[in-house]
C-alpha positions as a LaTeX table, in Angstrom:
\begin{tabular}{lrrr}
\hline
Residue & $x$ (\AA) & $y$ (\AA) & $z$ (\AA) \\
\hline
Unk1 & 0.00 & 0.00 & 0.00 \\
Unk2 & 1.26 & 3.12 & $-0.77$ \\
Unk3 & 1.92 & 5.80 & 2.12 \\
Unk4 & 0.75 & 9.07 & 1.90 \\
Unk5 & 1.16 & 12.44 & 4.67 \\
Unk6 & $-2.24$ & 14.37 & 4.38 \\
Unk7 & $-0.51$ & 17.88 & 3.72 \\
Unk8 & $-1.75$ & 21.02 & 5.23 \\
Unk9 & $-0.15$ & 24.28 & 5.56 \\
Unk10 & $-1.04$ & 24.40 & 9.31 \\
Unk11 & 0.59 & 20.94 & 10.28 \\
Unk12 & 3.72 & 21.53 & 8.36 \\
Unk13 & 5.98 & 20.81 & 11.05 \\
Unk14 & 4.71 & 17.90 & 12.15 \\
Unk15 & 4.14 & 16.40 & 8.42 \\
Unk16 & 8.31 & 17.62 & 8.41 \\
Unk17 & 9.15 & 15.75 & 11.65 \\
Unk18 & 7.36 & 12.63 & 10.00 \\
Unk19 & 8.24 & 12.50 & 6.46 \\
Unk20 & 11.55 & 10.85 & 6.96 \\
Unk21 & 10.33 & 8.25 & 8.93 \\
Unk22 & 8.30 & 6.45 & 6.37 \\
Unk23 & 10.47 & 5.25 & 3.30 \\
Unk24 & 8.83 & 6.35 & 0.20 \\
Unk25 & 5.80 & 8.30 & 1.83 \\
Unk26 & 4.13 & 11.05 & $-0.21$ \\
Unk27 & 2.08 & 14.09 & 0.51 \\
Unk28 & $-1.51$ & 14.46 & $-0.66$ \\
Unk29 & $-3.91$ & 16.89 & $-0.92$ \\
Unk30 & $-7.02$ & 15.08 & $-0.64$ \\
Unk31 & $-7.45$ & 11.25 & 0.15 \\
Unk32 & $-5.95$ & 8.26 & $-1.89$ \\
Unk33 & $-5.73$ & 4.80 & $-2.00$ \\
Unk34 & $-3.86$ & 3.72 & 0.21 \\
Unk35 & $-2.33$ & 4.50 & 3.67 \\
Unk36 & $-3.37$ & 7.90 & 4.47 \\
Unk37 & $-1.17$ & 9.70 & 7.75 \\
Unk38 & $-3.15$ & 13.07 & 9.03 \\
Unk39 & $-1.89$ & 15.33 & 12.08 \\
Unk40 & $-3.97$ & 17.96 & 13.61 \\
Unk41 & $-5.11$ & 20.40 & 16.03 \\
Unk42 & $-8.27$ & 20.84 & 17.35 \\
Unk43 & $-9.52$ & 23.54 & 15.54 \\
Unk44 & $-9.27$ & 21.63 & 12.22 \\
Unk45 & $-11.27$ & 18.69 & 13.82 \\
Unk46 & $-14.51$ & 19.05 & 11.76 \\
Unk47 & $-12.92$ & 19.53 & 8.71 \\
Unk48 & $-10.61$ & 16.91 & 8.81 \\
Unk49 & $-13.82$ & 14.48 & 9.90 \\
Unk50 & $-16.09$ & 15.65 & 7.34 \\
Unk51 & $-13.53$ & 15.16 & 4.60 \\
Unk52 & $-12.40$ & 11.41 & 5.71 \\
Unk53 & $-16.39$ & 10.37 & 6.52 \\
Unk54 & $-17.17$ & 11.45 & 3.34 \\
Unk55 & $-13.88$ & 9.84 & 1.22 \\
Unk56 & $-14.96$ & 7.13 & $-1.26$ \\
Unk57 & $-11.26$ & 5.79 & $-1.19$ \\
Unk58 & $-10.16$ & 2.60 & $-0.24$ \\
Unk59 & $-7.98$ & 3.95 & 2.45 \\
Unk60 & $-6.44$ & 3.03 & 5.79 \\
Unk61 & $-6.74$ & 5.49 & 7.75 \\
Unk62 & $-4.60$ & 6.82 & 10.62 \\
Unk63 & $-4.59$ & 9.98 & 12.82 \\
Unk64 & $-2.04$ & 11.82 & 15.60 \\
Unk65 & $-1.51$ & 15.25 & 16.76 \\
Unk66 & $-2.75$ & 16.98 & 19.42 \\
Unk67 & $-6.30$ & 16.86 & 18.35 \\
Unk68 & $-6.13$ & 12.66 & 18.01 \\
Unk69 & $-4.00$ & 12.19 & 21.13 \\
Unk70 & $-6.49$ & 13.60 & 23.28 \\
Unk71 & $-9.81$ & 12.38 & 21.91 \\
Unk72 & $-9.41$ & 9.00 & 20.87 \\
Unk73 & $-12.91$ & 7.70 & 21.44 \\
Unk74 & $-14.18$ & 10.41 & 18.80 \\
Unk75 & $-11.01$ & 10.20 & 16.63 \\
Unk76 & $-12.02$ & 6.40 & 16.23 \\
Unk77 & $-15.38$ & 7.58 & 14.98 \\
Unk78 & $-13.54$ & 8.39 & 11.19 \\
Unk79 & $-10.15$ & 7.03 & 11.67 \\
Unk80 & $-8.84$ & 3.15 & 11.75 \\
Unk81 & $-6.12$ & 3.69 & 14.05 \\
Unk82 & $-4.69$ & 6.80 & 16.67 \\
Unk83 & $-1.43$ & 7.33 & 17.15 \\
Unk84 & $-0.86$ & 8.45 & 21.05 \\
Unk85 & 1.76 & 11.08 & 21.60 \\
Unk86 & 4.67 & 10.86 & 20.57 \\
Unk87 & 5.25 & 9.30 & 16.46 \\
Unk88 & 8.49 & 8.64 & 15.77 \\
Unk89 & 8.76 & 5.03 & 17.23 \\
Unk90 & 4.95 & 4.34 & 16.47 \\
Unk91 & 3.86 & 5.20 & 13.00 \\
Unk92 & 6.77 & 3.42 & 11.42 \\
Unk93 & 6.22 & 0.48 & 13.27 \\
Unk94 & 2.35 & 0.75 & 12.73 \\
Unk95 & 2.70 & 1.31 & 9.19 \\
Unk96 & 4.81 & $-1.90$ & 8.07 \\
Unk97 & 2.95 & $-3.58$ & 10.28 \\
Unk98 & 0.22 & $-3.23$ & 7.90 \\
Unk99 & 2.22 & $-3.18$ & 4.93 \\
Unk100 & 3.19 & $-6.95$ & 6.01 \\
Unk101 & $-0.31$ & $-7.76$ & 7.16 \\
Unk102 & 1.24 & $-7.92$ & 10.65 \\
Unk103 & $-0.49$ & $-8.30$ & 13.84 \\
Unk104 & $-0.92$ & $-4.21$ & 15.08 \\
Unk105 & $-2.32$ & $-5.48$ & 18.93 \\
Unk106 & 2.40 & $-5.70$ & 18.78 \\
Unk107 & 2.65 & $-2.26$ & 18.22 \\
Unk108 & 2.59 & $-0.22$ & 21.55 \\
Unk109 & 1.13 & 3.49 & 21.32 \\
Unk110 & $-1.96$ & 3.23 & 19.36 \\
Unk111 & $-5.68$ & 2.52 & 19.76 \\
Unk112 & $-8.17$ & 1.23 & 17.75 \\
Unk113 & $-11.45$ & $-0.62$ & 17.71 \\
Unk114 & $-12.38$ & $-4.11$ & 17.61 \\
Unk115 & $-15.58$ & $-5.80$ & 18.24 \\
Unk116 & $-16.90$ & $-2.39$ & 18.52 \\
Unk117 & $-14.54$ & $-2.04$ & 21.42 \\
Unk118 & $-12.10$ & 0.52 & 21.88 \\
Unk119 & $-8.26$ & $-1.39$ & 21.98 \\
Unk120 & $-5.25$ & 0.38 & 23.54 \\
Unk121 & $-2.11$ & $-1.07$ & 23.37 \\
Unk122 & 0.70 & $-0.38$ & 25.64 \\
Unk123 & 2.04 & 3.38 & 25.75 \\
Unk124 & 5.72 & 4.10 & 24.90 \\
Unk125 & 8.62 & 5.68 & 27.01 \\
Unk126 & 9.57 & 9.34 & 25.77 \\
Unk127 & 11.75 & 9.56 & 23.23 \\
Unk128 & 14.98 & 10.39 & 23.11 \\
Unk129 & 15.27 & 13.34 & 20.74 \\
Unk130 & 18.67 & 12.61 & 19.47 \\
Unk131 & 17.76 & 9.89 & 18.02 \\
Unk132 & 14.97 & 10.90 & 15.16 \\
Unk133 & 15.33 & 13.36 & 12.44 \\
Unk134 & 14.15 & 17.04 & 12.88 \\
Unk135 & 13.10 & 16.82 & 9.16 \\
Unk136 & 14.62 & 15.79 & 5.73 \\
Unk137 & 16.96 & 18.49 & 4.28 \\
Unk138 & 16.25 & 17.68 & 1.25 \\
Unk139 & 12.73 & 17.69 & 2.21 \\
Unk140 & 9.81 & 19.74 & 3.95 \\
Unk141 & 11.29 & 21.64 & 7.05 \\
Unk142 & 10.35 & 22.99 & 9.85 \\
Unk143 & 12.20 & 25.25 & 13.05 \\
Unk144 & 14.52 & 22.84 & 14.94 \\
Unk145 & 13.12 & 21.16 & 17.91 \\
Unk146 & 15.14 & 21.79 & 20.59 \\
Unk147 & 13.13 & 20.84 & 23.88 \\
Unk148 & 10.26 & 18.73 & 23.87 \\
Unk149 & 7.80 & 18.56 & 27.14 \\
Unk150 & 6.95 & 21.10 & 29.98 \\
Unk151 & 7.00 & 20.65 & 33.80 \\
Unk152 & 4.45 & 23.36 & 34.28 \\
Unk153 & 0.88 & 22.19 & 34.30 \\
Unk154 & $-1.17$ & 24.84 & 33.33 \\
Unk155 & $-4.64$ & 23.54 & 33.41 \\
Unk156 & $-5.53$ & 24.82 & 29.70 \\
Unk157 & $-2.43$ & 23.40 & 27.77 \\
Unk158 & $-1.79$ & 19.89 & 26.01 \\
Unk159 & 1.92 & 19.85 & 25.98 \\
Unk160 & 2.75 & 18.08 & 29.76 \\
Unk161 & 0.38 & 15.62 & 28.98 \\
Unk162 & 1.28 & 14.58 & 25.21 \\
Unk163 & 4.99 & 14.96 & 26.14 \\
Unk164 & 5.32 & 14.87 & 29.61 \\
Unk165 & 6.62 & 17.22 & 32.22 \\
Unk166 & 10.03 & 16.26 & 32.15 \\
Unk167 & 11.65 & 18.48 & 29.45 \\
Unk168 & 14.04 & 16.52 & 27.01 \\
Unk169 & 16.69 & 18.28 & 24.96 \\
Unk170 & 17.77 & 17.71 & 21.75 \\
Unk171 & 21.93 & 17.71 & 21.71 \\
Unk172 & 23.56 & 20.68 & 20.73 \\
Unk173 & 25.38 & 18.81 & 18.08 \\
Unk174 & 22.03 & 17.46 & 16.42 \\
Unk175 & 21.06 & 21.05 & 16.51 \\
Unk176 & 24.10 & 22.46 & 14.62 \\
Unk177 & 24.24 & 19.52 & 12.42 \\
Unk178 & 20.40 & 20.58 & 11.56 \\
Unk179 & 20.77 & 24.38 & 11.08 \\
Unk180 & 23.40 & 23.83 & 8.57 \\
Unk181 & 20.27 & 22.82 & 6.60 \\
Unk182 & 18.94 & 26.93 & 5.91 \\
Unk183 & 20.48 & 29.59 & 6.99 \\
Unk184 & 17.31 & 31.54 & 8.44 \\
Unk185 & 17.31 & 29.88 & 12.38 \\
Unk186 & 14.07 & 28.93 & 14.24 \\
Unk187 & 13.01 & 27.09 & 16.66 \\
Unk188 & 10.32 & 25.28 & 18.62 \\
Unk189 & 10.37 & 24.60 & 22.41 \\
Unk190 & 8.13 & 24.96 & 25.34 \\
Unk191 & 10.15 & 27.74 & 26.62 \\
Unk192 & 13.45 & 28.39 & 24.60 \\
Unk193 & 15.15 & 30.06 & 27.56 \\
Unk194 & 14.99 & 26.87 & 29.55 \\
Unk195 & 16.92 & 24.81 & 26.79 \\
Unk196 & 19.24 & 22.14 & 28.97 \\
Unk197 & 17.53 & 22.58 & 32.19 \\
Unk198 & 14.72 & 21.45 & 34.12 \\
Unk199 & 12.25 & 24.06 & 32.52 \\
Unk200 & 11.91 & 25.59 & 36.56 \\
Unk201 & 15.30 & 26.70 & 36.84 \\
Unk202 & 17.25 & 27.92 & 34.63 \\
Unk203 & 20.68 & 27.03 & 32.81 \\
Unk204 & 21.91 & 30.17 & 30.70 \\
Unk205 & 25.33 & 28.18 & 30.04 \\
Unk206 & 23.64 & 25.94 & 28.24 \\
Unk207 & 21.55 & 28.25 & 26.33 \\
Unk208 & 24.98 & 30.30 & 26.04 \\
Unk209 & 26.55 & 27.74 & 24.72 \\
Unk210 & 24.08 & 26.71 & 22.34 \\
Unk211 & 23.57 & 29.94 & 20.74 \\
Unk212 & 27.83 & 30.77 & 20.74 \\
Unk213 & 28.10 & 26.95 & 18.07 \\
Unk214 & 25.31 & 28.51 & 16.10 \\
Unk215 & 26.98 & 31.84 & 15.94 \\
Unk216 & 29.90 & 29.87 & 14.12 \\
Unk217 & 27.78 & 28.76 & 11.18 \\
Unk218 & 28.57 & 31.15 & 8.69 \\
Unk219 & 25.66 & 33.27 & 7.02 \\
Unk220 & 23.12 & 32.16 & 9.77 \\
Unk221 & 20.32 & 34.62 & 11.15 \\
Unk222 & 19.38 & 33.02 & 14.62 \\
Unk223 & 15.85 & 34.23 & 15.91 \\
Unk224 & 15.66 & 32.60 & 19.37 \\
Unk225 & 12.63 & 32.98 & 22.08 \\
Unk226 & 10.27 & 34.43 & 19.13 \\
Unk227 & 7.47 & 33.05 & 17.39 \\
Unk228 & 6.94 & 29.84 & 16.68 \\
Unk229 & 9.09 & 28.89 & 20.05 \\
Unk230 & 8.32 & 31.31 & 23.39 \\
Unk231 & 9.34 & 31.75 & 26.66 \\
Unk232 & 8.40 & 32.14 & 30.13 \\
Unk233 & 8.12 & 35.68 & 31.96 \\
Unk234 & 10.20 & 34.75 & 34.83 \\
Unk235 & 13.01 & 33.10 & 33.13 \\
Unk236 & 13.57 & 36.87 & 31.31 \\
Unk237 & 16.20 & 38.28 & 33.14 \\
Unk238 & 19.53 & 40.45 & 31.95 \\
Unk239 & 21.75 & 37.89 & 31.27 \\
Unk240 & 19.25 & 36.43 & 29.40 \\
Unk241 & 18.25 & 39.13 & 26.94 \\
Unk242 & 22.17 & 39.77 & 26.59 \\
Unk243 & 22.61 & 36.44 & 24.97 \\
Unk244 & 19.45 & 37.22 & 22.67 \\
Unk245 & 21.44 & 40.47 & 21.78 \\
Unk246 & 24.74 & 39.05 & 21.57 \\
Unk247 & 24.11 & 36.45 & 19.19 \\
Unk248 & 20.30 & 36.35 & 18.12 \\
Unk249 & 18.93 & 38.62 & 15.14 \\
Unk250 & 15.40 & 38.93 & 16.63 \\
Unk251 & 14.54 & 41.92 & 18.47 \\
Unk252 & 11.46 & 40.57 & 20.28 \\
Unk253 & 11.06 & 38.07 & 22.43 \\
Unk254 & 7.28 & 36.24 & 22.81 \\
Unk255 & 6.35 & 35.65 & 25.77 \\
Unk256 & 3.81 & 34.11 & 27.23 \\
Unk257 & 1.36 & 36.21 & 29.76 \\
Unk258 & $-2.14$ & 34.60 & 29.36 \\
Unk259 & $-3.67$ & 36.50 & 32.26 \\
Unk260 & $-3.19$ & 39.60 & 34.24 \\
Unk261 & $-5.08$ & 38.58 & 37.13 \\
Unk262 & $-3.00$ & 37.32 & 39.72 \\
Unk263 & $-6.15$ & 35.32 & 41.24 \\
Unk264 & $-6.86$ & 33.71 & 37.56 \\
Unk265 & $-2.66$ & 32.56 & 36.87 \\
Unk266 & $-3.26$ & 30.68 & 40.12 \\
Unk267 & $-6.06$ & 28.92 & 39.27 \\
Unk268 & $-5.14$ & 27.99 & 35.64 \\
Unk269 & $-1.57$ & 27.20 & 38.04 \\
Unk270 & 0.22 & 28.86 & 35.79 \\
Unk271 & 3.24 & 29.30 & 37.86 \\
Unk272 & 4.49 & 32.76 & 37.90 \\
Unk273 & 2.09 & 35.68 & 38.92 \\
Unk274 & 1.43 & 39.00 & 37.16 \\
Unk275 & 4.77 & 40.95 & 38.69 \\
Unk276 & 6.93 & 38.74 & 36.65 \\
Unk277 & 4.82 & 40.10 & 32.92 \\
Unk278 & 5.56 & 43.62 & 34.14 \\
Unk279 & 9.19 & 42.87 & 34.91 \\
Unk280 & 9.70 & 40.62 & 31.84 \\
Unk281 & 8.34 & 43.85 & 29.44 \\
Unk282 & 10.41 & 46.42 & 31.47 \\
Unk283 & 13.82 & 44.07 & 31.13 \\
Unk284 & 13.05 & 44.00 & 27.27 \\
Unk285 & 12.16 & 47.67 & 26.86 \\
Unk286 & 15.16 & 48.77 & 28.54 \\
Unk287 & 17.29 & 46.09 & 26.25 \\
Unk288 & 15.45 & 47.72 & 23.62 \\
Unk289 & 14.03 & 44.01 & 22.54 \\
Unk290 & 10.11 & 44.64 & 21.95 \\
Unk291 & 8.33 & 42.25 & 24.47 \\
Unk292 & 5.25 & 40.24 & 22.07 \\
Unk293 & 2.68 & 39.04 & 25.07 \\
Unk294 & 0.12 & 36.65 & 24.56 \\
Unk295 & $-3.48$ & 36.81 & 26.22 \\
Unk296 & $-6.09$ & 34.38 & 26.52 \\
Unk297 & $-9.85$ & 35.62 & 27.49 \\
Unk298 & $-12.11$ & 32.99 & 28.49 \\
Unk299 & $-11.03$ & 31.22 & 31.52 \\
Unk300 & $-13.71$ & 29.57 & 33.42 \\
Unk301 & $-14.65$ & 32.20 & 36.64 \\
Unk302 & $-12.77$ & 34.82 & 34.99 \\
Unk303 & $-15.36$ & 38.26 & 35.56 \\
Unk304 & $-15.39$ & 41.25 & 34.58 \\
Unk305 & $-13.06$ & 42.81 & 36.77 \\
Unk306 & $-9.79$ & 39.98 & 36.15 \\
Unk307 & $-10.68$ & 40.97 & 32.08 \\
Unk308 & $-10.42$ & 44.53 & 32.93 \\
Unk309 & $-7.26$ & 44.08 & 35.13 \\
Unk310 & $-6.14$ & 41.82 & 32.28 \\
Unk311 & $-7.02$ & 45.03 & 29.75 \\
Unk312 & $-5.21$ & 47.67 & 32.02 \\
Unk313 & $-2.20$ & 45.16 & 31.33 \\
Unk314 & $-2.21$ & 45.31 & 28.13 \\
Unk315 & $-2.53$ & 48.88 & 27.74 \\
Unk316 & 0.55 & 49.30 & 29.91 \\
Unk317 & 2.64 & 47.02 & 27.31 \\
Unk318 & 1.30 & 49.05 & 24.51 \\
Unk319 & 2.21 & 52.34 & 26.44 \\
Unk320 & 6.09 & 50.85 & 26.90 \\
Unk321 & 6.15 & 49.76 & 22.67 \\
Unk322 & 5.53 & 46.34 & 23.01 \\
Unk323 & 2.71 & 44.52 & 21.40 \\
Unk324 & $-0.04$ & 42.09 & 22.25 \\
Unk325 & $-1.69$ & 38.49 & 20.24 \\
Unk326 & $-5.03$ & 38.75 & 22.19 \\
Unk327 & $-6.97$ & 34.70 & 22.23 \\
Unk328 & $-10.06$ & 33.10 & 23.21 \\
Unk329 & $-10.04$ & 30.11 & 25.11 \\
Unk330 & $-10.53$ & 26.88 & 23.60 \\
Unk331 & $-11.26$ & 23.66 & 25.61 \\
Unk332 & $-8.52$ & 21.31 & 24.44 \\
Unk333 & $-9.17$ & 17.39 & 25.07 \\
Unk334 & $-6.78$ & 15.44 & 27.84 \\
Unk335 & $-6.52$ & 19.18 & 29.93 \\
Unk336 & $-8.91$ & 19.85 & 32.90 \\
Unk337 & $-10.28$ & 22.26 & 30.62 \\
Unk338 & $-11.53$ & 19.86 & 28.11 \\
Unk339 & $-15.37$ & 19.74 & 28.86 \\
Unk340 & $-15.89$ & 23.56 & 30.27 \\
Unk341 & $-17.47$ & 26.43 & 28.51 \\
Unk342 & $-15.31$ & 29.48 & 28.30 \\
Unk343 & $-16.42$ & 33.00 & 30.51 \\
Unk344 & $-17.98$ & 35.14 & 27.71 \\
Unk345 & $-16.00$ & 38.23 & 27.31 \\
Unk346 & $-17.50$ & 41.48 & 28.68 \\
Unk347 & $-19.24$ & 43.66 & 25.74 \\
Unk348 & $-17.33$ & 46.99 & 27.32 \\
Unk349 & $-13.76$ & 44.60 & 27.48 \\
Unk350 & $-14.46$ & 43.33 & 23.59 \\
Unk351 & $-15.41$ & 46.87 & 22.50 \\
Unk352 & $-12.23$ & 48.04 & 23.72 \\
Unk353 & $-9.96$ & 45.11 & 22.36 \\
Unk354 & $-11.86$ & 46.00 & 19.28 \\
Unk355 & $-10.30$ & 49.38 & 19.12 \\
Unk356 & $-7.01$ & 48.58 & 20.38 \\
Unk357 & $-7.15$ & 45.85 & 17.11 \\
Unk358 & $-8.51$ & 48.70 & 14.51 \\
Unk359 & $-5.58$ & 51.21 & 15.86 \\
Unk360 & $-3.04$ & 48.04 & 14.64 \\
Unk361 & $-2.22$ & 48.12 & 18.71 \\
Unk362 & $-3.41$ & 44.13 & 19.23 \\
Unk363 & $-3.67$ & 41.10 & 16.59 \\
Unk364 & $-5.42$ & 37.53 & 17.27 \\
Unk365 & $-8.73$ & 36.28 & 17.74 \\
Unk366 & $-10.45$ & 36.71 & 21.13 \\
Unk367 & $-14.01$ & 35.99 & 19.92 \\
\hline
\end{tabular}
């Protein structure tokens, strides 16, 4: 059977990641015969449903990502087979298992249904990044990879429990031998300041000495801490933001704020409090680094008054040049979140994010 990645602009990276795993995959645009591989979010659930309900292929179908990870039970609604967490032992395996007619209750990290039953076989152990491809050079690509997993556990997030919440590193000579792929340097990570640590506290030598080997690579632009990686208010200090100037090209960092109430970051146990957003934008202001500060609206008990003291926030960062991504909650499956109906914003709180949008002061979508 032949292999084929479902390709879609908005799982790139992933497809990247996954392409070099299966010899002689393809990418398609629509189903085919065959083995068809799809990764997504959440947000693209219905599509991706409607599309494979409605195929008239004769297809094997197979789904991971985020989306598939944490909703198997519905996932196994349209798709023959899940893929849980973490791919890059699984789908090979799962996929010559099929090729050879194999027996797939062998291959650990996947569920599917039998007898109208749901099967899960046993999970896997992390892996070890170091050991799997970042992407094909000659091939699709995505940023690097450099962390995978987060030790946080903020109640509205996937990523401790898809990857875990003991943050894994990929080698600084994987890295190099990576970025010598393109010259223009991104990355992906939980929090890209706490690269070789624990993600709690934080190792700049590490982070020092990743950025000095990729400051060796001729003709290399490094853009470190900035979209699509971010990092953590607290871990912004001065030594910090010196490395980003020293050897970075970006001059914003993305962080990640998500509420300016102090009582709504403990209950969403986000794990820093509202004092560490205001010094986070101050340190980058006065490095001259424009602090990019992401919001999310929605959290369940949030009132009026936590959006407003979220709103006086953001005003602030607008006041000191920085810039805002204002969001809407949205109830991801596997997170305490997952069944809950976001607080409706205020009409006096979206009236005003509506301005600060028009003036080209805020960008996202918070409705």
């Amino acid at each position: 059977m032949d292999i084929n990645l479902r390709w879609h602009r908005k799982n790139s990276y992933s497809l990247a990641t996954l392409y070099p795993l299966l010899e002689n995959a393809g990418f398609a645009r629509h189903p085919v015969d065959g083995i068809m591989v799809y990764s997504f979010s959440t947000a693209q659930k219905r599509s991706i449903f409607t599309e494979v309900s409605s195929s008239k292929t004769d297809s094997v179908y197979i789904a991971g990502g985020p989306h598939p990870s944490g909703s198997v039970e519905e996932t196994l609604g349209f798709f023959d087979y899940v893929v849980i967490g973490e791919g890059e032992e699984t789908l090979p395996q799962l996929v010559d298992t099929l090729q050879m007619g194999g027996d797939v209750s062998k291959v650990a990290g996947i569920a599917y249904k039998k007898g109208g039953s749901i099967v899960y076989t046993p999970s896997r152990q992390p892996v070890n990044l170091d050991d799997y491809p970042c992407f094909d050079c000659d091939g699709p690509r995505s940023p690097i990879e450099i962390s995978r997993g987060c030790p946080w556990n903020c109640k509205y997030c996937q990523t401790p429990r898809l990857f875990g919440h003991k943050m894994r590193h990929r080698s600084i000579d994987s890295i190099v031998r990576y970025a010598c792929c393109y010259n223009d340097l991104r990355f992906t990570s939980s929090n890209a300041f706490a690269y070789g640590g624990d993600g709690i506290h934080p190792r700049l030598d590490k982070v020092e000495k990743l950025l000095a080997s990729l400051a060796e690579l001729e003709g290399k632009t490094i853009y470190f801490g900035t979209f699509p990686s971010e990092v953590r208010p607290e871990f912004v200090t001065e030594d910090a933001l010196e490395l980003v100037d020293k050897y970075c090209t970006n001059k914003s960092i993305s962080l990640g704020g998500q509420s300016g109430s102090d009582s709504i970051l403990r209950q969403i146990r986000r794990g820093h409090n509202s004092e560490d957003i205001f010094n986070a934008v101050e340190l980058c202001v006065d490095k001259n680094i424009v602090p990019m500060v992401d919001f999310i609206f929605g959290f369940p008990g949030e009132n009026e008054e936590d959006q407003r003291i979220t709103l006086d926030m953001i005003n602030w960062i607008i006041s000191k040049g920085g810039k805002v991504r204002a969001h809407y909650l949205t109830p991801l499956p596997s997170t305490p979140y997952e069944n809950i109906v976001p607080a409706p914003i205020e009409p006096d709180v979206n009236k005003l994010l509506g301005k600060l949008a028009l003036d080209g002061k805020l960008t996202g979508k918070w409705a």
